[in-house]
Coordinates of C-alpha atoms and ligand atoms in Angstrom, one line a residue:
M21 CA 10.8 0.0 -0.3
C22 CA 12.6 0.7 -3.5
G23 CA 11.5 0.8 -7.0
I24 CA 13.5 -0.9 -9.7
V25 CA 13.0 -0.8 -13.5
G26 CA 14.9 -2.2 -16.5
Y27 CA 14.8 -2.1 -20.3
I28 CA 16.4 -4.0 -23.2
G29 CA 15.4 -3.5 -26.8
K30 CA 16.0 -1.4 -29.9
R31 CA 15.2 2.0 -28.5
Q32 CA 17.4 4.3 -26.3
A33 CA 16.9 2.9 -22.8
A34 CA 17.6 6.1 -20.7
P35 CA 14.4 8.1 -21.4
I36 CA 12.3 4.9 -20.9
L37 CA 14.0 4.1 -17.6
M38 CA 13.7 7.7 -16.3
A39 CA 10.0 7.8 -17.1
G40 CA 9.7 4.4 -15.3
L41 CA 11.5 5.8 -12.3
H42 CA 9.1 8.8 -12.1
R43 CA 6.2 6.3 -12.0
L44 CA 7.8 4.2 -9.3
E45 CA 8.9 7.1 -7.1
Y46 CA 6.0 6.4 -4.6
R47 CA 7.8 3.3 -3.6
G48 CA 10.8 5.2 -2.2
Y49 CA 12.2 8.6 -2.9
D50 CA 15.4 9.4 -0.9
S51 CA 17.9 8.8 -3.7
A52 CA 17.9 7.5 -7.3
G53 CA 20.2 6.3 -10.1
I54 CA 20.5 4.7 -13.5
A55 CA 23.1 2.6 -15.5
V56 CA 23.0 2.2 -19.2
G57 CA 25.2 -0.3 -21.2
N58 CA 26.8 0.7 -24.5
K59 CA 29.7 -0.6 -26.5
G60 CA 31.2 -2.5 -23.6
T61 CA 31.0 0.3 -21.1
L62 CA 28.4 1.4 -18.5
K63 CA 27.3 4.9 -18.0
V64 CA 26.1 5.5 -14.4
A65 CA 24.4 8.5 -12.8
K66 CA 23.1 8.6 -9.2
C67 CA 22.4 11.0 -6.4
K68 CA 20.7 11.7 -3.2
G69 CA 17.1 13.1 -3.5
R70 CA 14.2 12.8 -5.9
V71 CA 14.2 11.5 -9.4
R72 CA 13.8 15.1 -10.6
E73 CA 17.3 15.8 -9.0
L74 CA 18.6 12.8 -11.0
D75 CA 17.0 14.3 -14.1
E76 CA 19.3 17.3 -13.6
L77 CA 22.4 15.1 -14.2
K78 CA 21.0 14.6 -17.7
P79 CA 21.1 10.8 -17.8
Q80 CA 18.5 10.9 -20.6
R81 CA 21.5 11.6 -22.9
F82 CA 23.1 8.3 -22.1
K83 CA 23.4 6.2 -25.3
G84 CA 22.5 2.5 -25.1
V85 CA 19.6 0.1 -25.6
M86 CA 19.9 -1.7 -22.3
G87 CA 19.8 -0.4 -18.7
I88 CA 18.5 -0.5 -15.2
A89 CA 17.4 2.1 -12.7
H90 CA 16.4 2.5 -9.1
T91 CA 14.6 4.8 -6.7
R92 CA 15.4 4.2 -3.0
W93 CA 13.9 3.9 0.4
A94 CA 17.0 3.5 2.6
T95 CA 17.5 0.4 4.7
N96 CA 21.3 -0.2 4.8
G97 CA 23.2 3.1 4.6
E98 CA 21.8 6.6 4.9
P99 CA 20.4 8.3 1.8
S100 CA 23.5 9.8 0.0
D101 CA 25.1 9.9 -3.4
R102 CA 27.4 7.1 -2.7
N103 CA 24.7 4.8 -1.2
A104 CA 22.4 5.4 -4.1
H105 CA 21.9 2.6 -6.5
P106 CA 23.0 1.2 -9.0
H107 CA 26.1 -0.3 -7.3
C108 CA 29.0 -1.5 -9.4
D109 CA 32.1 -3.7 -9.0
S110 CA 35.5 -2.1 -8.8
A111 CA 36.0 -2.4 -12.6
G112 CA 32.6 -0.7 -13.2
R113 CA 31.6 -3.6 -15.5
F114 CA 28.6 -5.0 -13.5
A115 CA 25.8 -2.9 -12.1
V116 CA 23.1 -4.0 -9.6
V117 CA 19.9 -2.5 -8.5
H118 CA 18.2 -4.1 -5.5
N119 CA 14.9 -3.9 -3.5
G120 CA 15.2 -5.8 -0.2
I121 CA 17.8 -6.6 2.4
I122 CA 20.8 -8.9 2.1
E123 CA 21.0 -10.2 5.7
N124 CA 24.5 -11.8 5.4
A125 CA 26.1 -8.9 3.6
A126 CA 28.5 -8.3 6.5
A127 CA 29.9 -11.8 6.3
L128 CA 30.1 -11.7 2.5
K129 CA 31.8 -8.3 2.7
A130 CA 34.4 -9.6 5.1
Q131 CA 35.2 -12.5 2.7
L132 CA 35.5 -10.1 -0.2
A133 CA 37.6 -7.6 1.7
A134 CA 39.9 -10.5 2.7
R135 CA 40.4 -10.9 -1.1
G136 CA 41.3 -7.2 -1.5
V137 CA 38.0 -5.8 -2.5
T138 CA 37.4 -2.2 -1.3
F139 CA 33.9 -0.7 -0.9
S140 CA 32.7 2.7 -1.8
S141 CA 29.3 2.6 0.0
D142 CA 27.7 1.4 3.2
T143 CA 25.1 -0.7 1.4
D144 CA 24.4 -4.4 1.4
T145 CA 23.7 -4.2 -2.3
E146 CA 27.3 -3.2 -3.3
V147 CA 28.5 -6.4 -1.8
F148 CA 26.5 -8.3 -4.4
A149 CA 28.1 -6.4 -7.3
H150 CA 31.6 -7.4 -6.1
L151 CA 30.4 -10.9 -5.5
I152 CA 29.3 -11.2 -9.1
A153 CA 32.6 -9.9 -10.4
M154 CA 34.5 -12.3 -8.1
M155 CA 32.4 -15.3 -9.3
D156 CA 32.3 -14.4 -13.0
D157 CA 33.8 -17.4 -14.8
G158 CA 32.8 -16.4 -18.3
S159 CA 29.7 -18.6 -18.2
P160 CA 26.3 -17.1 -19.1
L161 CA 25.4 -14.2 -16.8
E162 CA 22.4 -16.0 -15.4
N163 CA 24.6 -18.8 -14.2
V164 CA 27.0 -16.4 -12.5
V165 CA 24.1 -14.5 -10.9
S166 CA 22.4 -17.8 -9.7
A167 CA 25.7 -19.0 -8.2
A168 CA 26.1 -15.7 -6.3
L169 CA 22.5 -15.7 -5.1
R170 CA 23.0 -19.2 -3.7
L171 CA 25.4 -17.5 -1.2
V172 CA 22.9 -14.8 -0.3
V173 CA 20.6 -14.8 2.7
G174 CA 17.8 -12.2 2.6
T175 CA 15.1 -10.6 0.5
Y176 CA 15.6 -9.3 -2.9
G177 CA 14.1 -8.1 -6.1
L178 CA 17.2 -7.3 -8.1
A179 CA 18.6 -6.9 -11.5
V180 CA 22.2 -7.2 -12.9
I181 CA 23.7 -6.0 -16.1
D182 CA 27.2 -6.5 -17.5
A183 CA 28.8 -4.1 -19.9
A184 CA 30.5 -7.1 -21.6
R185 CA 27.3 -8.9 -22.1
P186 CA 25.1 -6.2 -23.7
D187 CA 22.3 -8.5 -25.0
V188 CA 21.0 -9.7 -21.7
L189 CA 19.9 -8.6 -18.2
V190 CA 19.2 -10.9 -15.3
V191 CA 16.5 -10.3 -12.7
A192 CA 15.8 -12.3 -9.6
R193 CA 13.1 -12.4 -6.9
N194 CA 13.0 -13.6 -3.3
G195 CA 10.5 -11.7 -1.2
S196 CA 10.3 -8.4 -3.2
P197 CA 8.1 -8.1 -6.2
I198 CA 9.3 -8.2 -9.8
V199 CA 7.1 -8.1 -12.9
L200 CA 8.3 -8.5 -16.4
G201 CA 6.8 -6.3 -19.2
I202 CA 6.5 -7.9 -22.6
G203 CA 6.7 -5.3 -25.4
D204 CA 7.1 -5.3 -29.1
K205 CA 10.6 -6.6 -29.8
E206 CA 11.6 -5.2 -26.4
M207 CA 11.4 -6.3 -22.8
L208 CA 11.1 -4.4 -19.6
F209 CA 10.7 -5.2 -15.9
G210 CA 9.7 -3.3 -12.8
S211 CA 8.8 -3.6 -9.1
D212 CA 5.3 -3.1 -10.4
S213 CA 3.7 -2.6 -13.8
A214 CA 3.4 1.2 -13.3
A215 CA 7.1 1.3 -14.5
F216 CA 6.3 0.0 -18.0
V217 CA 2.6 0.2 -18.6
R218 CA 3.2 2.6 -21.4
H219 CA 5.5 0.1 -23.3
A220 CA 4.2 -3.4 -22.6
T221 CA 1.2 -5.3 -23.7
S222 CA 1.3 -8.1 -21.2
M223 CA 3.2 -9.0 -18.0
V224 CA 4.6 -11.9 -16.1
H225 CA 5.0 -12.0 -12.3
L226 CA 8.1 -13.7 -10.9
D227 CA 7.7 -16.0 -7.9
D228 CA 10.1 -16.3 -5.0
G229 CA 13.3 -18.2 -5.9
E230 CA 13.0 -17.5 -9.6
I231 CA 15.3 -15.6 -11.9
A232 CA 14.6 -14.4 -15.4
V233 CA 17.0 -14.1 -18.3
V234 CA 15.7 -11.2 -20.3
R235 CA 16.7 -10.3 -23.9
A236 CA 15.1 -7.9 -26.4
D237 CA 13.3 -10.8 -28.1
G238 CA 11.9 -12.5 -24.9
Y239 CA 12.6 -14.0 -21.6
E240 CA 13.1 -17.4 -19.9
T241 CA 12.5 -18.1 -16.2
R242 CA 14.2 -20.7 -14.0
K243 CA 14.8 -21.6 -10.4
L244 CA 18.2 -20.8 -8.8
D245 CA 19.2 -24.5 -9.4
G246 CA 18.6 -23.9 -13.2
T247 CA 15.3 -25.8 -13.4
S248 CA 13.1 -24.0 -16.0
T249 CA 9.8 -22.6 -14.9
V250 CA 6.8 -21.8 -17.1
K251 CA 4.9 -18.5 -16.8
T252 CA 1.6 -17.4 -18.2
P253 CA 1.6 -13.8 -19.2
S254 CA -1.4 -11.8 -17.9
E255 CA -3.0 -8.7 -19.3
L256 CA -2.1 -5.2 -18.0
V257 CA -5.2 -4.3 -15.9
W258 CA -4.6 -0.5 -15.5
K259 CA -3.9 1.6 -18.6
D260 CA -1.2 4.4 -18.7
E261 CA -3.7 7.3 -18.1
A262 CA -4.9 5.7 -14.9
Y263 CA -1.5 6.6 -13.4
E264 CA -1.7 10.3 -14.3
K265 CA -2.6 13.0 -11.8
G266 CA -4.8 14.9 -14.4
T267 CA -5.7 18.4 -13.3
F268 CA -5.1 17.7 -9.6
D269 CA -2.1 19.2 -7.7
H270 CA -1.7 16.0 -5.8
Y271 CA -2.4 12.3 -6.3
M272 CA -3.9 12.3 -2.7
R273 CA -6.6 14.8 -3.8
K274 CA -7.2 13.1 -7.1
E275 CA -7.6 9.7 -5.3
I276 CA -10.0 11.2 -2.7
G277 CA -12.0 12.5 -5.7
D278 CA -11.9 9.0 -7.4
Q279 CA -13.9 7.5 -4.5
P280 CA -17.4 7.6 -6.0
D281 CA -16.3 5.8 -9.1
A282 CA -13.9 3.5 -7.3
V283 CA -16.7 2.4 -4.9
R284 CA -18.9 1.8 -8.0
R285 CA -16.2 -0.5 -9.4
T286 CA -15.9 -2.3 -6.1
L287 CA -19.6 -2.9 -6.0
G288 CA -19.8 -3.7 -9.8
G289 CA -21.6 -7.0 -10.4
R290 CA -21.6 -7.9 -6.7
L291 CA -25.0 -6.8 -5.6
E292 CA -27.6 -9.4 -6.0
A293 CA -31.1 -8.0 -5.7
R294 CA -32.9 -11.3 -6.2
F295 CA -31.8 -12.7 -2.8
Q296 CA -30.9 -9.3 -1.3
T297 CA -27.4 -10.5 -0.9
T298 CA -24.0 -10.1 -2.6
H299 CA -22.2 -12.2 -5.2
L300 CA -18.5 -12.7 -4.6
G301 CA -17.2 -14.7 -7.5
G302 CA -13.6 -14.5 -6.3
I303 CA -14.3 -16.4 -3.1
E304 CA -14.2 -20.2 -3.8
L305 CA -15.5 -21.2 -0.4
A306 CA -18.9 -22.8 -0.8
A307 CA -21.9 -21.6 1.3
R308 CA -21.5 -24.7 3.4
D309 CA -17.9 -23.8 4.3
L310 CA -18.9 -20.2 5.0
L311 CA -21.6 -21.4 7.3
D312 CA -19.0 -23.3 9.3
V313 CA -17.1 -20.1 10.0
R314 CA -17.2 -19.5 13.7
R315 CA -14.7 -16.6 14.0
I316 CA -13.1 -14.1 11.7
K317 CA -9.6 -12.6 12.0
I318 CA -8.7 -9.7 9.8
L319 CA -5.0 -9.1 9.2
G320 CA -3.3 -6.0 7.7
C321 CA -0.8 -3.2 8.3
G322 CA -1.4 0.5 8.8
A323 CA -4.6 1.7 7.1
A324 CA -5.3 -1.8 5.9
Y325 CA -5.4 -3.0 9.5
I326 CA -7.7 0.0 10.4
A327 CA -10.0 -0.9 7.5
G328 CA -10.3 -4.3 9.1
A329 CA -11.0 -2.8 12.5
T330 CA -13.7 -0.6 11.0
A331 CA -15.3 -3.5 9.2
S332 CA -15.1 -5.9 12.1
H333 CA -18.1 -4.0 13.7
L334 CA -20.0 -4.4 10.4
I335 CA -19.4 -8.1 10.2
E336 CA -20.3 -8.7 13.8
Q337 CA -23.5 -6.7 13.4
L338 CA -24.6 -8.2 10.1
A339 CA -23.3 -11.8 10.3
R340 CA -23.1 -12.2 14.1
I341 CA -19.6 -13.8 13.8
P342 CA -17.0 -12.7 16.4
T343 CA -14.6 -10.6 14.3
Q344 CA -11.3 -9.1 15.2
A345 CA -8.6 -7.1 13.3
E346 CA -5.0 -7.4 14.2
P347 CA -1.8 -5.8 12.9
A348 CA -0.2 -8.6 10.7
S349 CA 3.2 -8.5 12.2
E350 CA 1.9 -8.7 15.8
F351 CA -0.2 -11.7 14.7
R352 CA 2.5 -13.7 13.1
Y353 CA 5.1 -13.2 15.9
R354 CA 2.8 -14.1 18.8
N355 CA 2.7 -17.8 17.9
P356 CA -1.1 -17.5 17.1
V357 CA -3.5 -20.3 17.7
I358 CA -4.8 -21.1 14.2
E359 CA -8.4 -22.5 14.3
M360 CA -10.0 -24.4 11.4
D361 CA -13.3 -22.7 11.9
T362 CA -11.8 -19.3 11.7
L363 CA -11.7 -17.4 8.4
Y364 CA -8.6 -15.3 8.1
I365 CA -8.8 -12.2 5.8
A366 CA -5.7 -10.4 4.6
V367 CA -6.3 -6.8 3.6
S368 CA -3.6 -5.0 1.5
Q369 CA -4.0 -2.4 -1.2
S370 CA -0.6 -3.1 -2.8
G371 CA -0.7 -6.9 -2.1
E372 CA 3.0 -6.7 -1.4
T373 CA 3.3 -5.7 2.2
F374 CA 5.9 -8.0 3.7
D375 CA 4.3 -8.4 7.2
T376 CA 0.9 -9.1 5.8
L377 CA 2.3 -11.6 3.2
A378 CA 4.2 -13.4 6.0
A379 CA 1.1 -13.6 8.1
V380 CA -0.8 -15.2 5.2
Q381 CA 2.0 -17.7 4.7
E382 CA 2.0 -18.5 8.4
V383 CA -1.8 -19.1 8.4
K384 CA -1.5 -21.3 5.4
R385 CA 1.5 -23.2 6.8
R386 CA -0.6 -24.1 9.8
G387 CA -3.6 -25.2 7.7
G388 CA -5.8 -22.2 8.2
R389 CA -8.2 -20.7 5.6
V390 CA -7.3 -17.3 4.3
I391 CA -8.9 -15.0 1.7
G392 CA -7.5 -11.6 0.4
I393 CA -9.0 -8.1 0.1
V394 CA -6.5 -6.6 -2.4
N395 CA -6.3 -3.8 -4.9
V396 CA -3.3 -4.7 -7.1
V397 CA -4.3 -7.6 -9.4
G398 CA -1.8 -10.4 -9.6
S399 CA 0.1 -9.1 -6.6
T400 CA 1.9 -11.5 -4.3
I401 CA -0.7 -11.6 -1.5
A402 CA -3.5 -12.0 -4.0
R403 CA -1.7 -15.0 -5.5
E404 CA -0.7 -16.4 -2.1
C405 CA -4.4 -16.3 -0.9
G406 CA -5.7 -17.7 -4.2
Q407 CA -9.1 -16.3 -3.5
G408 CA -10.7 -13.1 -2.3
I409 CA -12.1 -9.8 -3.4
Y410 CA -10.3 -7.4 -5.7
L411 CA -11.1 -3.7 -5.0
H412 CA -10.8 -2.5 -8.7
A413 CA -10.2 0.9 -7.1
G414 CA -7.5 1.7 -9.8
P415 CA -3.9 2.6 -9.1
E416 CA -3.3 4.4 -5.8
I417 CA -0.1 6.5 -6.1
A418 CA -0.2 8.8 -3.1
V419 CA 1.6 7.2 -0.2
V420 CA -1.4 7.8 2.0
S421 CA -4.2 5.5 1.2
T422 CA -7.6 7.0 0.8
K423 CA -9.8 5.4 -1.9
T424 CA -8.4 1.9 -1.1
F425 CA -9.3 2.4 2.5
T426 CA -12.9 3.1 1.6
C427 CA -13.0 0.4 -1.0
S428 CA -11.6 -2.2 1.4
V429 CA -14.3 -1.4 4.0
V430 CA -16.9 -1.6 1.1
A431 CA -15.5 -5.0 0.1
L432 CA -15.7 -6.2 3.7
A433 CA -19.3 -4.9 3.9
L434 CA -20.1 -7.0 0.8
L435 CA -18.6 -10.0 2.6
A436 CA -20.6 -9.2 5.8
I437 CA -23.9 -9.1 3.9
H438 CA -23.0 -12.4 2.1
L439 CA -22.2 -14.1 5.4
G440 CA -25.2 -12.5 7.1
R441 CA -27.6 -13.6 4.4
L442 CA -26.3 -17.1 4.9
R443 CA -27.3 -16.8 8.5
D444 CA -30.0 -14.6 10.2
L445 CA -29.7 -11.3 8.3
S446 CA -33.3 -10.8 7.0
N447 CA -34.3 -10.1 3.4
A448 CA -35.4 -6.6 4.4
N449 CA -32.1 -5.8 6.1
G450 CA -30.3 -7.2 3.1
A451 CA -32.3 -5.0 0.8
R452 CA -31.7 -2.0 3.1
L453 CA -28.0 -2.4 3.1
I454 CA -27.8 -3.0 -0.7
K455 CA -29.7 0.2 -1.2
G456 CA -27.3 1.9 1.2
L457 CA -24.3 0.7 -0.7
E458 CA -25.8 1.8 -4.0
A459 CA -26.4 5.3 -2.5
L460 CA -22.8 5.5 -1.1
P461 CA -21.0 6.9 -4.2
D462 CA -23.5 9.9 -4.5
H463 CA -23.2 10.7 -0.8
I464 CA -19.4 10.7 -1.1
A465 CA -19.7 13.0 -4.1
A466 CA -21.9 15.3 -2.2
I467 CA -19.4 15.6 0.7
L468 CA -16.6 16.3 -1.8
K469 CA -18.5 19.2 -3.2
R470 CA -18.3 20.9 0.3
E471 CA -14.5 20.8 0.4
D472 CA -14.3 24.5 1.1
E473 CA -16.0 24.0 4.5
I474 CA -13.4 21.4 5.4
A475 CA -10.5 23.6 4.2
R476 CA -11.8 26.2 6.7
L477 CA -11.8 23.5 9.4
A478 CA -8.1 23.0 8.8
E479 CA -7.5 26.5 10.2
C480 CA -8.1 25.0 13.6
F481 CA -4.8 23.2 13.3
R482 CA -2.7 26.1 12.1
K483 CA -1.0 26.6 15.5
A484 CA -1.4 23.1 16.8
E485 CA 1.4 20.6 17.4
H486 CA -0.7 17.9 18.8
A487 CA -4.3 16.6 18.2
F488 CA -6.6 14.0 19.5
Y489 CA -9.1 11.9 17.4
V490 CA -11.8 10.1 19.4
G491 CA -14.8 8.0 18.8
R492 CA -16.6 4.9 20.0
A493 CA -16.9 1.4 18.3
A494 CA -16.6 1.9 14.6
G495 CA -16.3 5.6 15.2
Y496 CA -13.0 4.9 17.1
A497 CA -11.7 3.0 14.1
I498 CA -12.5 6.0 11.9
A499 CA -10.8 8.2 14.5
M500 CA -7.7 6.0 14.1
E501 CA -7.8 6.4 10.3
G502 CA -8.2 10.1 10.6
A503 CA -5.3 10.4 13.0
L504 CA -3.1 8.2 10.8
K505 CA -3.8 10.4 7.7
L506 CA -3.0 13.6 9.6
K507 CA 0.2 12.2 10.9
E508 CA 1.3 10.8 7.5
V509 CA 0.8 14.0 5.4
S510 CA 1.1 16.9 7.8
Y511 CA 3.6 15.5 10.4
L512 CA 1.3 16.8 13.1
H513 CA 1.3 14.5 16.1
A514 CA -2.2 13.0 16.3
E515 CA -3.4 10.3 18.6
A516 CA -6.6 8.3 18.4
Y517 CA -8.4 7.1 21.5
P518 CA -11.6 5.3 22.3
A519 CA -13.6 8.3 23.6
S520 CA -14.2 6.4 26.9
E521 CA -10.5 6.1 27.5
L522 CA -9.7 9.8 27.6
K523 CA -10.5 10.2 31.3
H524 CA -8.2 7.3 32.1
G525 CA -5.1 9.3 31.3
P526 CA -4.9 11.2 27.9
L527 CA -7.3 13.9 29.2
A528 CA -4.1 15.3 31.0
L529 CA -2.9 16.4 27.5
V530 CA -6.0 18.4 26.6
T531 CA -5.1 22.1 26.4
P532 CA -6.6 25.0 24.4
E533 CA -3.9 24.4 21.8
T534 CA -4.7 20.7 21.3
P535 CA -7.8 20.3 19.0
T536 CA -9.8 17.1 19.4
V537 CA -11.7 15.7 16.4
I538 CA -14.6 13.6 17.5
V539 CA -16.4 11.1 15.2
L540 CA -19.9 11.6 16.4
P541 CA -22.6 9.6 14.5
R542 CA -26.2 10.0 15.6
D543 CA -26.3 6.4 17.0
D544 CA -27.1 4.9 20.3
L545 CA -23.7 6.0 21.6
Y546 CA -24.4 9.7 20.7
R547 CA -25.1 10.7 24.3
K548 CA -22.0 9.0 25.6
N549 CA -20.0 10.9 23.1
V550 CA -21.6 14.1 24.2
S551 CA -20.3 13.6 27.7
T552 CA -16.8 13.1 26.3
I553 CA -17.1 16.4 24.6
E554 CA -18.2 18.0 27.8
E555 CA -15.2 16.5 29.6
I556 CA -12.8 18.0 26.9
K557 CA -14.6 21.4 26.9
A558 CA -14.4 21.6 30.7
R559 CA -10.6 21.6 30.2
G560 CA -10.6 24.3 27.5
G561 CA -9.9 21.8 24.7
P562 CA -11.3 22.9 21.3
V563 CA -13.6 20.2 19.7
I564 CA -14.3 19.6 16.0
A565 CA -17.2 17.2 15.5
I566 CA -17.7 15.1 12.4
T567 CA -21.4 14.3 12.8
H568 CA -24.9 14.0 11.3
P569 CA -27.5 16.7 10.8
G570 CA -29.7 17.3 13.8
E571 CA -29.9 19.3 17.0
A572 CA -26.5 19.6 18.7
H573 CA -26.9 18.6 22.4
V574 CA -23.5 20.2 23.2
A575 CA -21.5 23.1 22.0
F576 CA -18.7 22.1 19.6
D577 CA -16.2 24.7 18.4
R578 CA -16.5 23.5 14.8
S579 CA -18.4 20.8 13.1
F580 CA -19.0 19.1 9.7
E581 CA -22.2 17.2 9.0
V582 CA -22.3 14.2 6.6
P583 CA -25.5 12.7 5.2
L584 CA -27.1 9.9 7.2
L585 CA -27.0 6.6 5.3
E586 CA -27.4 3.3 7.2
P587 CA -25.9 3.0 10.7
E588 CA -23.6 0.1 9.6
L589 CA -22.3 2.1 6.6
D590 CA -22.1 5.6 8.2
P591 CA -18.4 5.2 9.2
L592 CA -17.6 5.2 5.5
L593 CA -19.1 8.7 5.1
L594 CA -17.8 10.0 8.4
N595 CA -14.2 9.2 7.2
I596 CA -14.3 11.3 4.0
P597 CA -14.1 14.7 5.7
L598 CA -11.2 13.4 7.7
Q599 CA -9.3 12.6 4.5
L600 CA -9.9 16.1 3.2
L601 CA -9.0 17.6 6.6
A602 CA -5.6 15.9 6.6
Y603 CA -5.1 17.0 3.0
H604 CA -5.8 20.7 3.8
V605 CA -3.8 20.8 7.0
A606 CA -0.8 19.4 5.0
L607 CA -1.5 21.9 2.2
Q608 CA -1.6 24.7 4.7
R609 CA 1.7 23.5 6.2
G610 CA 3.4 23.2 2.7
C611 CA 4.1 19.5 3.2
D612 CA 5.1 17.1 0.4
I613 CA 1.6 15.5 0.3
D614 CA 2.2 12.7 -2.1
Q615 CA 5.6 11.7 -0.9
P616 CA 5.7 12.3 2.9
R617 CA 9.1 12.0 4.5
N618 CA 10.3 8.7 5.7
L619 CA 7.4 6.7 4.2
A620 CA 6.8 4.5 1.1
K621 CA 3.7 3.3 -0.6
S622 CA 4.4 -0.4 -0.4
V623 CA 6.4 -1.8 2.6
T624 CA 8.1 -4.9 1.1
V625 CA 10.7 -5.4 3.9
E626 CA 10.0 -6.5 7.4
Ligands
LIG720 C1 -1.6 4.3 4.7 O1 -1.9 5.5 4.3 C2 -0.2 3.9 4.6 N1 0.3 4.1 3.3 C3 0.2 2.6 5.2 O2 -0.2 2.6 6.5 C4 -0.4 1.4 4.5 O3 -1.8 1.3 4.7 C5 0.2 0.1 4.9 O4 1.6 0.2 4.6 C6 -0.4 -1.1 4.3 O5 -0.2 -1.1 2.9 P1 -1.0 -2.1 2.0 O6 -2.5 -1.8 2.1 O7 -0.5 -1.9 0.6 O8 -0.7 -3.5 2.5

């Protein structure tokens, strides 16, 4: 999903826009571009590749105090110089940057072509630039943009500038996030606040169907029909330095290292020793309502879905409520039965994932109750849910999620204890789990100190092209997360399976070149897992065990032991070595760890 940024003020726009693009690059990084308005003309630079390649075109030299810029994750039109944004009309007067998909672009394109318009790219966005030019009747730019948008079907977070109207830029939102940044006698906007955190003191989130008319001295918002809307600026939660990599080579490694503090922030003020329970101020449902909950459905995509799958075991064990996790898109398109005594939980670090947002809207449309487990404060899913638990994990820039996975499971553990202590979870068990959560950050820190051991484990993957990750119950969910991380950053084909399923087919793929990582807690399924290891070993497959200290009842090829904590919380620790393993395998293979190919941090299109 693309990142867009804009500036209008007294200072030279280009350096500010380029810095904003570097901050947004995790949203999409296959091409980038910028347009700056000055003395009735537009200066445009764009190219295929990273923002650093755009830097080489020296756009920082462009003069002008107003401009827009874009970093792309291609949807319509392959990554190329001509498909890069901004897109302009034939006269080069209007420039547009866009995050989203214009579904009726082909129809609009045909109408414009019939009126003699020619196109220089394969994108849907260029169509909109020509549409604006065609519809410009000299009225205020916001009226022209609104009129054109009324013809558009699709999703967008977009911005328009006009060389002939240098004192204004217009942004609009329908489905893709746009945040305005309020500075001192200057205004900015971005797909998220990372783009302007250095220059703004407060921010305003646009809602779907809204446009904003942005000038150096302020902004006004309205609906497409012209009706004004009122916004309440909110404080910028994360400061500029939180977005920096510090001394780390990669954001992924920095964010793995952030976990002890991030978990402390997720726990902050939420452990209540008096009643051996948790305090969740962001959940407005009263104890009475929570007692009526008969079922829990956790919705999310990718690692967020897997965080839900991991925590579903915890919630069932502690609160004895049937709990299931489901990929959000699968849920919303299978015409789900929404039950009033089911609590729906949407998990999303970015709070902008389109499929999860749409699932939340579907549950609400049918009268269901939904809460959010979200990292980005003020994000769309958080506002749509209206209640839930913020992770406070800090910005997560690397495309692969690490600390927000851990903090999401911790947040769901807090909820499990809360629901359990409203039911049959004893005081003693409440106390045991709270003590376990309090000890979690130090245990994570202890594992991180043994990174070298894990870097050596990565050697097992040097010649591998395929790998298996297996486990049972919550161990299987952690195996899914481990496999996802390895796939995302090292491009090694990794499949996760319930350990018991191997002999029903996948065992055919076990060879001496295919390592199997087994998540092997010392729990009541330990013996069952030992037999799985024996099955693999019998076929010459190398086995790497992520386990707990103690006598090994079977010969693994390699192993890594994590400290024992509480059975319900052990999956959180067993996952940490898998994060570092994926990191070191990717490092070994020279992969682009923070910006893996074909991916983006926040998936805002369907
Ligand atoms: C995880 O490493 C991936 N970046 C991806 O699977 C991610 O979890 C998914 O896109 C959901 O993102 P969200 O948590 O921001 O909703």
